[in-house]
mmCIF file of C-alpha atoms and ligand atoms in Angstrom:
data_model
loop_
_atom_site.group_PDB
_atom_site.id
_atom_site.type_symbol
_atom_site.label_atom_id
_atom_site.label_comp_id
_atom_site.label_asym_id
_atom_site.label_seq_id
_atom_site.Cartn_x
_atom_site.Cartn_y
_atom_site.Cartn_z
ATOM 1 C CA MET R 2 -34.785 10.051 23.168
ATOM 2 C CA ARG R 3 -31.223 8.759 23.117
ATOM 3 C CA ARG R 4 -28.569 11.428 23.701
ATOM 4 C CA MET R 5 -25.493 10.063 21.966
ATOM 5 C CA ILE R 6 -21.879 10.714 21.037
ATOM 6 C CA ILE R 7 -20.668 8.928 17.888
ATOM 7 C CA ASP R 8 -16.969 7.987 17.955
ATOM 8 C CA THR R 9 -16.005 7.354 14.363
ATOM 9 C CA ASP R 10 -13.353 6.801 11.686
ATOM 10 C CA THR R 11 -15.648 8.583 9.266
ATOM 11 C CA ALA R 12 -15.963 6.777 5.948
ATOM 12 C CA ALA R 13 -19.102 5.703 4.083
ATOM 13 C CA ASP R 14 -20.939 3.452 6.546
ATOM 14 C CA ASP R 15 -19.773 5.678 9.413
ATOM 15 C CA SER R 16 -21.440 8.647 7.691
ATOM 16 C CA PHE R 17 -24.677 6.676 7.479
ATOM 17 C CA ALA R 18 -24.518 6.111 11.252
ATOM 18 C CA ILE R 19 -24.009 9.868 11.732
ATOM 19 C CA LEU R 20 -27.100 10.502 9.555
ATOM 20 C CA ILE R 21 -29.113 8.364 12.019
ATOM 21 C CA GLY R 22 -27.812 10.450 14.913
ATOM 22 C CA LEU R 23 -28.767 13.629 13.038
ATOM 23 C CA LEU R 24 -32.102 12.621 11.541
ATOM 24 C CA HIS R 25 -33.783 9.885 13.583
ATOM 25 C CA PRO R 26 -36.556 11.290 15.840
ATOM 26 C CA GLN R 27 -35.334 9.177 18.783
ATOM 27 C CA ALA R 28 -31.707 10.352 18.441
ATOM 28 C CA LYS R 29 -30.053 13.500 19.804
ATOM 29 C CA LEU R 30 -26.471 13.662 18.517
ATOM 30 C CA GLU R 31 -24.499 15.636 21.109
ATOM 31 C CA ALA R 32 -21.065 15.338 19.459
ATOM 32 C CA VAL R 33 -18.945 13.483 16.929
ATOM 33 C CA THR R 34 -15.445 12.371 17.979
ATOM 34 C CA ILE R 35 -12.883 11.301 15.386
ATOM 35 C CA VAL R 36 -10.467 8.375 15.771
ATOM 36 C CA ALA R 37 -7.673 7.024 13.518
ATOM 37 C CA GLY R 38 -9.067 4.271 11.285
ATOM 38 C CA ASN R 39 -10.483 3.912 7.796
ATOM 39 C CA VAL R 40 -8.879 6.785 5.881
ATOM 40 C CA ASP R 41 -6.508 9.753 6.367
ATOM 41 C CA PHE R 42 -7.355 11.391 9.707
ATOM 42 C CA ASP R 43 -7.965 14.912 8.352
ATOM 43 C CA GLN R 44 -10.085 13.385 5.592
ATOM 44 C CA GLN R 45 -12.182 11.688 8.294
ATOM 45 C CA ILE R 46 -12.743 15.069 9.987
ATOM 46 C CA GLU R 47 -13.838 16.573 6.662
ATOM 47 C CA ASN R 48 -16.096 13.564 5.944
ATOM 48 C CA ALA R 49 -17.865 14.066 9.280
ATOM 49 C CA LEU R 50 -18.357 17.810 8.638
ATOM 50 C CA ILE R 51 -19.639 17.120 5.099
ATOM 51 C CA THR R 52 -22.124 14.587 6.504
ATOM 52 C CA ILE R 53 -23.423 17.025 9.136
ATOM 53 C CA GLU R 54 -23.906 19.700 6.453
ATOM 54 C CA ALA R 55 -25.520 17.194 4.047
ATOM 55 C CA ALA R 56 -28.176 16.645 6.726
ATOM 56 C CA GLY R 57 -28.735 20.403 6.931
ATOM 57 C CA ARG R 58 -27.290 20.571 10.453
ATOM 58 C CA GLY R 59 -24.091 22.489 9.728
ATOM 59 C CA GLY R 60 -22.697 24.202 12.857
ATOM 60 C CA GLU R 61 -25.101 22.405 15.207
ATOM 61 C CA VAL R 62 -23.080 19.312 16.232
ATOM 62 C CA PRO R 63 -19.448 19.752 17.321
ATOM 63 C CA VAL R 64 -16.732 17.534 15.804
ATOM 64 C CA PHE R 65 -13.762 16.801 18.088
ATOM 65 C CA PRO R 66 -10.538 15.404 16.594
ATOM 66 C CA GLY R 67 -9.067 12.601 18.709
ATOM 67 C CA ALA R 68 -6.281 10.023 18.477
ATOM 68 C CA ARG R 69 -4.424 10.251 15.162
ATOM 69 C CA VAL R 70 -2.695 6.885 15.784
ATOM 70 C CA PRO R 71 -3.555 3.700 17.730
ATOM 71 C CA LEU R 72 -2.216 3.299 21.292
ATOM 72 C CA MET R 73 0.703 1.045 20.410
ATOM 73 C CA ARG R 74 0.475 0.061 16.725
ATOM 74 C CA PRO R 75 1.236 1.901 13.495
ATOM 75 C CA TRP R 76 -1.974 3.169 11.866
ATOM 76 C CA ARG R 77 -3.434 0.984 9.108
ATOM 77 C CA GLY R 78 -6.292 2.250 6.934
ATOM 78 C CA ALA R 79 -9.041 0.252 5.254
ATOM 79 C CA LYS R 80 -9.235 -0.075 1.470
ATOM 80 C CA ALA R 81 -12.971 -0.684 1.504
ATOM 81 C CA HIS R 82 -14.065 2.937 1.230
ATOM 82 C CA GLY R 83 -11.849 4.992 -1.125
ATOM 83 C CA ASP R 84 -11.562 8.453 0.494
ATOM 84 C CA GLY R 85 -14.677 7.762 2.572
ATOM 85 C CA LYS R 86 -16.866 10.300 0.749
ATOM 86 C CA GLY R 87 -17.393 8.348 -2.488
ATOM 87 C CA ASN R 88 -14.258 9.910 -4.075
ATOM 88 C CA HIS R 89 -16.633 12.809 -4.828
ATOM 89 C CA ASP R 90 -15.799 16.530 -4.715
ATOM 90 C CA PHE R 91 -18.229 17.985 -2.195
ATOM 91 C CA PRO R 92 -18.059 21.735 -1.413
ATOM 92 C CA LYS R 93 -15.568 22.448 1.414
ATOM 93 C CA PRO R 94 -17.564 22.333 4.685
ATOM 94 C CA LYS R 95 -18.088 25.681 6.446
ATOM 95 C CA GLN R 96 -18.081 24.147 9.942
ATOM 96 C CA LYS R 97 -14.645 23.825 11.570
ATOM 97 C CA PRO R 98 -13.556 21.044 13.947
ATOM 98 C CA GLU R 99 -13.272 21.920 17.649
ATOM 99 C CA ALA R 100 -9.912 22.617 19.316
ATOM 100 C CA GLU R 101 -10.667 20.300 22.275
ATOM 101 C CA HIS R 102 -9.279 16.747 21.975
ATOM 102 C CA ALA R 103 -11.945 14.058 21.579
ATOM 103 C CA ALA R 104 -10.880 12.183 24.719
ATOM 104 C CA ASN R 105 -11.190 15.372 26.802
ATOM 105 C CA ALA R 106 -14.563 16.122 25.193
ATOM 106 C CA LEU R 107 -15.817 12.595 25.908
ATOM 107 C CA VAL R 108 -14.821 12.880 29.591
ATOM 108 C CA ARG R 109 -16.208 16.436 29.922
ATOM 109 C CA ILE R 110 -19.592 15.772 28.267
ATOM 110 C CA VAL R 111 -20.135 12.501 30.174
ATOM 111 C CA ASN R 112 -19.178 14.143 33.490
ATOM 112 C CA GLU R 113 -21.542 17.040 32.752
ATOM 113 C CA ASN R 114 -24.337 14.500 32.023
ATOM 114 C CA PRO R 115 -23.657 11.414 34.186
ATOM 115 C CA GLY R 116 -25.761 8.374 33.235
ATOM 116 C CA GLN R 117 -27.416 10.189 30.301
ATOM 117 C CA ILE R 118 -25.058 9.756 27.353
ATOM 118 C CA ASP R 119 -24.820 6.702 25.073
ATOM 119 C CA ILE R 120 -21.605 6.218 23.115
ATOM 120 C CA VAL R 121 -21.877 4.721 19.631
ATOM 121 C CA ALA R 122 -18.376 3.427 18.852
ATOM 122 C CA ILE R 123 -17.942 2.663 15.164
ATOM 123 C CA GLY R 124 -14.165 2.807 14.729
ATOM 124 C CA PRO R 125 -11.076 1.601 16.567
ATOM 125 C CA LEU R 126 -11.470 2.201 20.336
ATOM 126 C CA THR R 127 -8.402 4.411 20.888
ATOM 127 C CA ASN R 128 -10.354 7.511 22.032
ATOM 128 C CA LEU R 129 -12.388 5.509 24.540
ATOM 129 C CA ALA R 130 -9.283 3.836 25.987
ATOM 130 C CA THR R 131 -7.736 7.307 26.323
ATOM 131 C CA ALA R 132 -10.868 8.619 28.083
ATOM 132 C CA ILE R 133 -10.583 5.768 30.606
ATOM 133 C CA ALA R 134 -6.932 6.714 31.248
ATOM 134 C CA LEU R 135 -8.088 10.303 31.913
ATOM 135 C CA ASP R 136 -11.032 9.305 34.162
ATOM 136 C CA ARG R 137 -11.071 5.799 35.652
ATOM 137 C CA ASP R 138 -14.784 6.195 36.556
ATOM 138 C CA PHE R 139 -15.705 7.121 32.971
ATOM 139 C CA PRO R 140 -17.328 3.700 32.190
ATOM 140 C CA SER R 141 -19.698 3.955 35.174
ATOM 141 C CA LYS R 142 -20.936 7.388 34.038
ATOM 142 C CA VAL R 143 -21.717 6.340 30.455
ATOM 143 C CA ARG R 144 -25.308 5.148 30.043
ATOM 144 C CA GLU R 145 -24.634 2.536 27.309
ATOM 145 C CA LEU R 146 -21.615 1.749 25.143
ATOM 146 C CA ARG R 147 -22.609 0.369 21.735
ATOM 147 C CA ILE R 148 -19.581 -1.110 19.944
ATOM 148 C CA MET R 149 -19.390 -2.144 16.301
ATOM 149 C CA GLY R 150 -16.555 -4.654 16.281
ATOM 150 C CA GLY R 151 -15.349 -8.221 16.345
ATOM 151 C CA CYS R 152 -16.452 -11.482 14.815
ATOM 152 C CA ASP R 153 -18.536 -13.910 16.875
ATOM 153 C CA ASN R 154 -16.798 -17.195 16.021
ATOM 154 C CA SER R 155 -16.620 -16.298 12.306
ATOM 155 C CA VAL R 156 -13.984 -15.251 9.759
ATOM 156 C CA GLY R 157 -12.528 -11.733 9.977
ATOM 157 C CA ASN R 158 -12.590 -8.981 7.344
ATOM 158 C CA ILE R 159 -9.091 -7.466 7.645
ATOM 159 C CA THR R 160 -7.364 -10.772 8.405
ATOM 160 C CA ALA R 161 -8.843 -14.253 8.618
ATOM 161 C CA ALA R 162 -8.814 -13.858 12.409
ATOM 162 C CA ALA R 163 -9.873 -10.250 12.993
ATOM 163 C CA GLU R 164 -12.471 -7.580 12.291
ATOM 164 C CA TYR R 165 -10.994 -4.184 11.302
ATOM 165 C CA ASN R 166 -11.904 -1.976 14.298
ATOM 166 C CA PHE R 167 -10.494 -4.473 16.802
ATOM 167 C CA TYR R 168 -7.472 -5.219 14.574
ATOM 168 C CA VAL R 169 -6.310 -1.605 14.199
ATOM 169 C CA ASP R 170 -6.037 -1.007 17.957
ATOM 170 C CA PRO R 171 -6.331 -4.338 19.786
ATOM 171 C CA GLU R 172 -4.908 -2.923 23.030
ATOM 172 C CA ALA R 173 -7.579 -0.217 23.101
ATOM 173 C CA ALA R 174 -10.296 -2.781 22.335
ATOM 174 C CA GLU R 175 -9.169 -5.003 25.209
ATOM 175 C CA ILE R 176 -8.914 -2.079 27.655
ATOM 176 C CA VAL R 177 -12.433 -0.921 26.745
ATOM 177 C CA LEU R 178 -13.989 -4.400 26.840
ATOM 178 C CA GLN R 179 -12.621 -5.075 30.347
ATOM 179 C CA ALA R 180 -13.331 -1.560 31.714
ATOM 180 C CA GLY R 181 -16.845 -2.185 33.040
ATOM 181 C CA PHE R 182 -19.041 -0.318 30.525
ATOM 182 C CA ASN R 183 -22.669 -1.346 29.989
ATOM 183 C CA THR R 184 -21.589 -2.782 26.625
ATOM 184 C CA THR R 185 -23.569 -4.089 23.658
ATOM 185 C CA ILE R 186 -21.741 -5.350 20.562
ATOM 186 C CA VAL R 187 -22.811 -5.471 16.911
ATOM 187 C CA THR R 188 -20.375 -7.762 15.087
ATOM 188 C CA TRP R 189 -19.139 -8.212 11.551
ATOM 189 C CA THR R 190 -20.803 -11.638 11.788
ATOM 190 C CA LEU R 191 -24.236 -9.989 12.210
ATOM 191 C CA THR R 192 -23.402 -7.446 9.508
ATOM 192 C CA LEU R 193 -22.804 -10.094 6.850
ATOM 193 C CA SER R 194 -26.025 -11.932 7.697
ATOM 194 C CA HIS R 195 -28.364 -8.980 8.352
ATOM 195 C CA ALA R 196 -26.881 -5.688 7.065
ATOM 196 C CA LEU R 197 -25.744 -6.540 3.537
ATOM 197 C CA TRP R 198 -27.892 -4.564 1.077
ATOM 198 C CA SER R 199 -28.350 -5.881 -2.456
ATOM 199 C CA LYS R 200 -28.158 -3.904 -5.700
ATOM 200 C CA GLU R 201 -31.983 -4.073 -5.807
ATOM 201 C CA GLN R 202 -32.265 -2.507 -2.336
ATOM 202 C CA LEU R 203 -29.665 0.136 -3.236
ATOM 203 C CA ASP R 204 -31.495 0.937 -6.500
ATOM 204 C CA ARG R 205 -34.714 1.399 -4.498
ATOM 205 C CA ILE R 206 -32.917 4.041 -2.400
ATOM 206 C CA ALA R 207 -31.435 5.704 -5.501
ATOM 207 C CA ARG R 208 -34.906 5.950 -7.087
ATOM 208 C CA LYS R 209 -36.013 8.242 -4.205
ATOM 209 C CA LYS R 210 -34.015 10.981 -5.971
ATOM 210 C CA THR R 211 -33.712 13.094 -2.827
ATOM 211 C CA LYS R 212 -30.621 15.048 -1.765
ATOM 212 C CA LEU R 213 -29.931 12.523 0.981
ATOM 213 C CA SER R 214 -30.537 9.455 -1.208
ATOM 214 C CA GLU R 215 -28.023 10.867 -3.710
ATOM 215 C CA PHE R 216 -25.557 11.565 -0.872
ATOM 216 C CA PHE R 217 -25.994 7.947 0.299
ATOM 217 C CA THR R 218 -25.490 6.507 -3.194
ATOM 218 C CA ILE R 219 -22.326 8.570 -3.799
ATOM 219 C CA LEU R 220 -20.749 7.474 -0.500
ATOM 220 C CA ASP R 221 -21.849 3.844 -0.811
ATOM 221 C CA THR R 222 -20.569 3.148 -4.321
ATOM 222 C CA PRO R 223 -16.845 2.455 -3.537
ATOM 223 C CA ASN R 224 -17.874 -0.043 -0.820
ATOM 224 C CA LEU R 225 -20.180 -1.854 -3.256
ATOM 225 C CA ALA R 226 -17.345 -2.138 -5.783
ATOM 226 C CA TYR R 227 -14.800 -3.213 -3.148
ATOM 227 C CA ASN R 228 -17.142 -5.862 -1.707
ATOM 228 C CA GLN R 229 -17.697 -7.373 -5.135
ATOM 229 C CA THR R 230 -13.932 -8.038 -5.305
ATOM 230 C CA LYS R 231 -14.430 -10.118 -2.131
ATOM 231 C CA ASP R 232 -17.494 -11.942 -3.504
ATOM 232 C CA ILE R 233 -19.746 -9.978 -1.130
ATOM 233 C CA MET R 234 -22.727 -9.103 -3.328
ATOM 234 C CA GLY R 235 -23.885 -5.766 -1.981
ATOM 235 C CA SER R 236 -22.785 -3.011 0.410
ATOM 236 C CA THR R 237 -22.237 -3.692 4.103
ATOM 237 C CA HIS R 238 -23.725 -1.459 6.814
ATOM 238 C CA PRO R 239 -22.207 -2.351 10.220
ATOM 239 C CA ASP R 240 -21.953 1.164 11.668
ATOM 240 C CA SER R 241 -25.475 2.298 10.787
ATOM 241 C CA LEU R 242 -26.824 -1.029 12.114
ATOM 242 C CA ASN R 243 -25.049 -0.316 15.407
ATOM 243 C CA ALA R 244 -26.506 3.215 15.602
ATOM 244 C CA MET R 245 -30.006 2.152 14.473
ATOM 245 C CA LEU R 246 -30.355 -0.601 17.100
ATOM 246 C CA LEU R 247 -29.770 1.983 19.832
ATOM 247 C CA VAL R 248 -32.819 4.028 18.726
ATOM 248 C CA ARG R 249 -34.841 1.035 17.479
ATOM 249 C CA PRO R 250 -34.322 -1.757 20.056
ATOM 250 C CA ASP R 251 -37.539 -3.346 18.712
ATOM 251 C CA LEU R 252 -35.488 -4.473 15.694
ATOM 252 C CA VAL R 253 -33.435 -6.835 17.882
ATOM 253 C CA LYS R 254 -34.671 -10.425 17.647
ATOM 254 C CA SER R 255 -32.070 -12.234 19.747
ATOM 255 C CA GLU R 256 -29.098 -11.365 21.949
ATOM 256 C CA SER R 257 -27.117 -13.049 24.722
ATOM 257 C CA ARG R 258 -24.556 -12.231 27.397
ATOM 258 C CA LYS R 259 -21.013 -13.346 26.529
ATOM 259 C CA PHE R 260 -17.441 -12.846 27.689
ATOM 260 C CA VAL R 261 -15.587 -10.959 24.972
ATOM 261 C CA SER R 262 -11.832 -10.437 24.867
ATOM 262 C CA VAL R 263 -9.368 -9.348 22.167
ATOM 263 C CA GLU R 264 -5.995 -10.899 21.265
ATOM 264 C CA THR R 265 -3.106 -8.440 21.687
ATOM 265 C CA VAL R 266 -0.032 -10.731 21.855
ATOM 266 C CA SER R 267 -0.065 -12.982 18.800
ATOM 267 C CA GLU R 268 0.809 -11.326 15.475
ATOM 268 C CA MET R 269 -1.036 -14.045 13.534
ATOM 269 C CA THR R 270 -4.315 -13.589 15.462
ATOM 270 C CA ARG R 271 -3.902 -9.901 16.421
ATOM 271 C CA GLY R 272 -7.363 -8.414 17.037
ATOM 272 C CA TYR R 273 -9.093 -11.821 17.175
ATOM 273 C CA SER R 274 -12.211 -11.487 19.350
ATOM 274 C CA LEU R 275 -13.040 -14.364 21.679
ATOM 275 C CA PHE R 276 -16.831 -14.637 22.213
ATOM 276 C CA ASP R 277 -17.284 -17.133 25.071
ATOM 277 C CA HIS R 278 -20.832 -18.180 26.005
ATOM 278 C CA ARG R 279 -19.759 -20.339 28.996
ATOM 279 C CA PRO R 280 -20.379 -18.171 32.125
ATOM 280 C CA GLU R 281 -18.742 -20.804 34.352
ATOM 281 C CA ARG R 282 -15.459 -20.073 32.496
ATOM 282 C CA ASN R 283 -15.596 -16.262 32.242
ATOM 283 C CA ALA R 284 -18.210 -13.828 33.598
ATOM 284 C CA PRO R 285 -19.983 -12.135 30.663
ATOM 285 C CA ASN R 286 -18.924 -8.515 29.982
ATOM 286 C CA ALA R 287 -21.114 -7.723 26.972
ATOM 287 C CA THR R 288 -24.502 -8.212 25.372
ATOM 288 C CA VAL R 289 -24.001 -9.620 21.864
ATOM 289 C CA ILE R 290 -26.715 -9.216 19.240
ATOM 290 C CA HIS R 291 -27.296 -12.335 17.146
ATOM 291 C CA ASP R 292 -30.433 -11.677 15.113
ATOM 292 C CA VAL R 293 -32.279 -8.548 13.942
ATOM 293 C CA ASP R 294 -35.178 -7.664 11.639
ATOM 294 C CA ALA R 295 -33.008 -7.085 8.557
ATOM 295 C CA GLU R 296 -35.808 -5.705 6.350
ATOM 296 C CA GLY R 297 -36.983 -3.513 9.233
ATOM 297 C CA PHE R 298 -33.470 -2.085 9.566
ATOM 298 C CA TYR R 299 -33.277 -1.368 5.816
ATOM 299 C CA GLU R 300 -36.721 0.296 5.835
ATOM 300 C CA ALA R 301 -35.932 2.327 8.979
ATOM 301 C CA PHE R 302 -32.754 3.704 7.411
ATOM 302 C CA SER R 303 -34.239 4.154 3.944
ATOM 303 C CA GLU R 304 -37.098 6.317 5.238
ATOM 304 C CA LEU R 305 -34.579 8.736 6.795
ATOM 305 C CA LEU R 306 -33.395 9.511 3.258
ATOM 306 C CA SER R 307 -36.852 10.474 1.979
HETATM 307 O O1 RIB W 95 -15.142 -3.969 10.198
HETATM 308 C C1 RIB W 95 -16.121 -2.989 9.964
HETATM 309 C C2 RIB W 95 -15.677 -1.666 10.480
HETATM 310 O O2 RIB W 95 -14.517 -1.289 9.774
HETATM 311 C C3 RIB W 95 -16.702 -0.545 10.238
HETATM 312 O O3 RIB W 95 -16.647 0.355 11.317
HETATM 313 C C4 RIB W 95 -16.260 0.092 8.948
HETATM 314 O O4 RIB W 95 -16.391 1.526 9.016
HETATM 315 C C5 RIB W 95 -14.798 -0.268 8.851
HETATM 316 O O5 RIB W 95 -14.055 0.803 9.290
HETATM 317 CA CA1 CA W 96 -16.215 2.704 11.034
#
């Protein structure tokens, strides 16, 4: 059983990661913390609450609002998701967000459960960098940090150089990567090769005609349309891949230890992620996943929607 906190800029694929935390038998979702990213911050809070209620868990998992802006940069949203909930009018969620700030909640919960909590980071890393500022020993008390971010020597998705989560708050990404967590990274590179679901796969999910398969299809549709404008034929699932590999490590087929660092000085390559496999140059600070059972991931997620 993996007790986890999901730190998220809740939109579409983030919601699918939250569904894994709520529904997978090996997952115990202790809390959701919200960070500035994909869409309007208050919309992200509502998207998280809607997702928790869609899974029938309303009122059972606290949602803590966190950083409403990056550490040093103006906030920049992502166009890939519409409003993050499929531009669909869901009923207003009954559950309310907590008053406690996400960074304080992260530090409190981890200090109450040292060595027992995994953090699934699927947005910019502003909340985690803030938690480190509050408690310098925070990294050593987190069991595993699972980051969705970066490109492993491949083209970015928000600029040619950078993946979105690292681009939005590069200073936070660099602080977190050098802070000494037990870090594993799922990259945009892996997403494009192993977590891109075709229209045929999406239709198979839609044909389930369950409440959750309909919820998935509604939220996924804007991403499918957006991707097609970028010649990506299908919807991309980086955040749910990151969450799924924590509870299904058997799906990992290859990984390696690398030194990972994020560009914070250059404007042109802001958020670029260096993935260096030469230990004689820089001691590795992360495990990077290179290959997974793509069909196994799709099946594992799809069966949660039955
Ligand atoms: O680059 C992919 C990341 O940016 C994912 O977390 C997705 O939610 C988008 O925000
Ligand atoms: Ca995200």
